[in-house]
Amino acid sequence: MNPSDLTCINSTLNFIGKHAKAQHCVPILTFDQPLYWKAMNIIKDEPLNSPLKSVILRLGGFHLEMSFVGGIGHLMEGSGITELLETVYAPNAVTHMTSGKAIARAVRAHFLIDTALTSIILSHIYGIPLPDEIENETGTNDINPANYINTDNTDINAEDL
């Protein structure tokens, strides 16, 4: 029998539900996403006194992560995250990342976004200009930390840098 067949899923759920009821325990099953949705629909359509109503379904770890990343992509749609990611990744890759299909890239991209936002916030808190601000001030891309670090309240001399 094909594992993705509704009859197979239904018989598996009934078997586990009846055995769990006999053992006085709550069955917890983990499925990948396509089977999870089929099992959820089977349980939803069961009567209230059915042993299947006590079955707890879990989405598998990888598919849970895919769903989570896809949810972030959906919620952040229109916020500029797509345009931001397209400065680093190809537009097709960004579409797959925000839909939750390219997990490894999406996780790296979210780390990049986190690092960029943290850098911007900390630069404003501590008054340290970002590299593009330094370039605009000096007209070059040379960054000399001695020009931008306030050493009045420290034991460090600017020359030590």
XYZ file of C-alpha atoms in Angstrom:
161
model
C 0.000 0.000 0.000
C 1.260 3.487 -0.842
C 2.170 5.385 2.385
C 0.629 8.597 1.069
C -2.702 6.877 0.358
C -5.517 8.104 2.621
C -6.530 4.514 3.409
C -3.020 3.711 4.642
C -2.866 6.859 6.784
C -6.359 6.219 8.168
C -5.615 2.595 9.084
C -2.318 3.625 10.714
C -4.038 6.328 12.751
C -6.803 3.915 13.832
C -4.296 1.209 14.786
C -2.203 3.596 16.876
C -5.278 5.298 18.361
C -6.792 1.975 19.526
C -3.510 0.712 20.999
C -2.881 3.999 22.777
C -6.393 3.925 24.241
C -5.806 0.374 25.495
C -2.524 1.485 27.104
C -4.131 4.669 28.536
C -1.633 6.975 26.855
C -1.745 9.778 24.333
C -0.271 8.883 20.933
C 2.051 11.412 19.317
C 2.842 10.961 15.623
C 5.341 12.871 13.500
C 4.720 13.215 9.773
C 6.318 15.062 6.916
C 4.250 17.898 5.489
C 2.115 16.138 2.831
C 1.180 13.269 5.168
C 0.686 15.682 8.078
C -2.019 17.579 6.182
C -3.760 14.361 5.131
C -3.680 12.978 8.680
C -4.906 16.302 10.078
C -7.876 16.261 7.696
C -8.704 12.661 8.637
C -8.658 13.489 12.361
C -10.657 16.687 11.822
C -13.460 14.763 10.087
C -13.742 12.111 12.829
C -16.591 12.189 15.394
C -15.801 13.570 18.864
C -15.811 10.149 20.574
C -13.363 8.637 18.076
C -10.034 7.359 19.433
C -8.372 9.379 16.672
C -9.325 12.654 18.392
C -6.705 11.920 21.073
C -3.884 11.567 18.513
C -1.424 14.463 18.585
C 0.158 15.176 15.225
C 3.559 16.798 14.865
C 5.158 18.200 11.770
C 8.631 16.764 11.154
C 11.600 18.981 12.044
C 12.707 19.801 8.521
C 9.186 20.514 7.317
C 8.528 22.542 10.453
C 11.555 24.677 9.610
C 10.372 25.004 6.002
C 6.950 26.095 7.208
C 8.469 28.578 9.679
C 10.775 30.171 7.093
C 7.917 30.301 4.594
C 5.764 31.980 7.250
C 8.431 34.625 7.827
C 8.660 35.188 4.078
C 4.888 35.568 3.843
C 4.663 37.955 6.811
C 7.579 40.087 5.635
C 6.329 40.278 2.047
C 6.253 43.907 0.971
C 8.621 45.010 3.742
C 11.639 45.209 1.453
C 13.181 41.914 2.573
C 12.960 40.561 -0.981
C 14.769 43.576 -2.408
C 17.360 43.380 0.377
C 18.040 39.705 -0.305
C 18.215 40.325 -4.061
C 21.323 42.473 -3.458
C 23.092 39.263 -2.395
C 21.153 36.418 -4.048
C 19.568 35.925 -7.476
C 15.850 36.816 -7.695
C 14.827 33.169 -8.309
C 16.809 32.059 -5.262
C 15.107 34.726 -3.144
C 11.690 33.466 -4.247
C 12.614 29.948 -3.108
C 14.098 31.270 0.134
C 11.059 33.330 1.120
C 8.698 30.467 0.278
C 10.599 28.084 2.570
C 12.005 25.812 -0.132
C 15.710 26.766 0.041
C 16.287 26.297 3.771
C 20.092 26.472 3.930
C 20.200 29.685 1.897
C 17.295 31.170 3.831
C 18.970 30.526 7.182
C 22.231 32.106 5.966
C 20.274 35.040 4.554
C 18.492 35.608 7.854
C 21.862 35.559 9.642
C 23.122 38.170 7.150
C 20.072 40.343 7.754
C 20.472 39.994 11.522
C 24.155 40.937 11.332
C 23.448 43.956 9.125
C 20.651 45.245 11.351
C 22.717 44.675 14.499
C 25.639 46.575 12.954
C 23.411 49.510 12.054
C 21.801 49.643 15.496
C 25.098 49.370 17.371
C 26.747 51.973 15.154
C 24.007 54.439 16.097
C 24.166 53.537 19.794
C 27.938 53.921 20.065
C 28.345 56.653 17.463
C 30.616 54.596 15.221
C 30.086 55.472 11.561
C 29.403 52.686 9.111
C 31.930 52.100 6.288
C 29.751 53.836 3.680
C 29.434 56.883 5.971
C 33.230 56.994 6.349
C 33.657 56.755 2.579
C 31.222 59.622 2.062
C 33.090 61.797 4.592
C 36.615 61.136 3.318
C 35.948 60.412 -0.333
C 38.067 57.259 -0.037
C 37.504 53.789 1.273
C 40.401 54.017 3.786
C 39.180 53.419 7.314
C 41.415 54.640 10.117
C 39.841 53.676 13.463
C 41.878 56.352 15.239
C 39.754 59.016 13.543
C 36.453 57.580 14.762
C 37.054 56.144 18.229
C 36.695 58.482 21.180
C 39.667 57.767 23.443
C 39.058 60.560 25.959
C 37.705 58.198 28.640
C 39.971 55.224 28.009
C 43.552 54.238 28.684
C 44.072 53.447 24.994
C 45.865 55.929 22.796
C 44.737 56.422 19.224
C 48.296 55.676 18.105
C 48.073 52.171 19.668
C 45.394 51.255 17.181
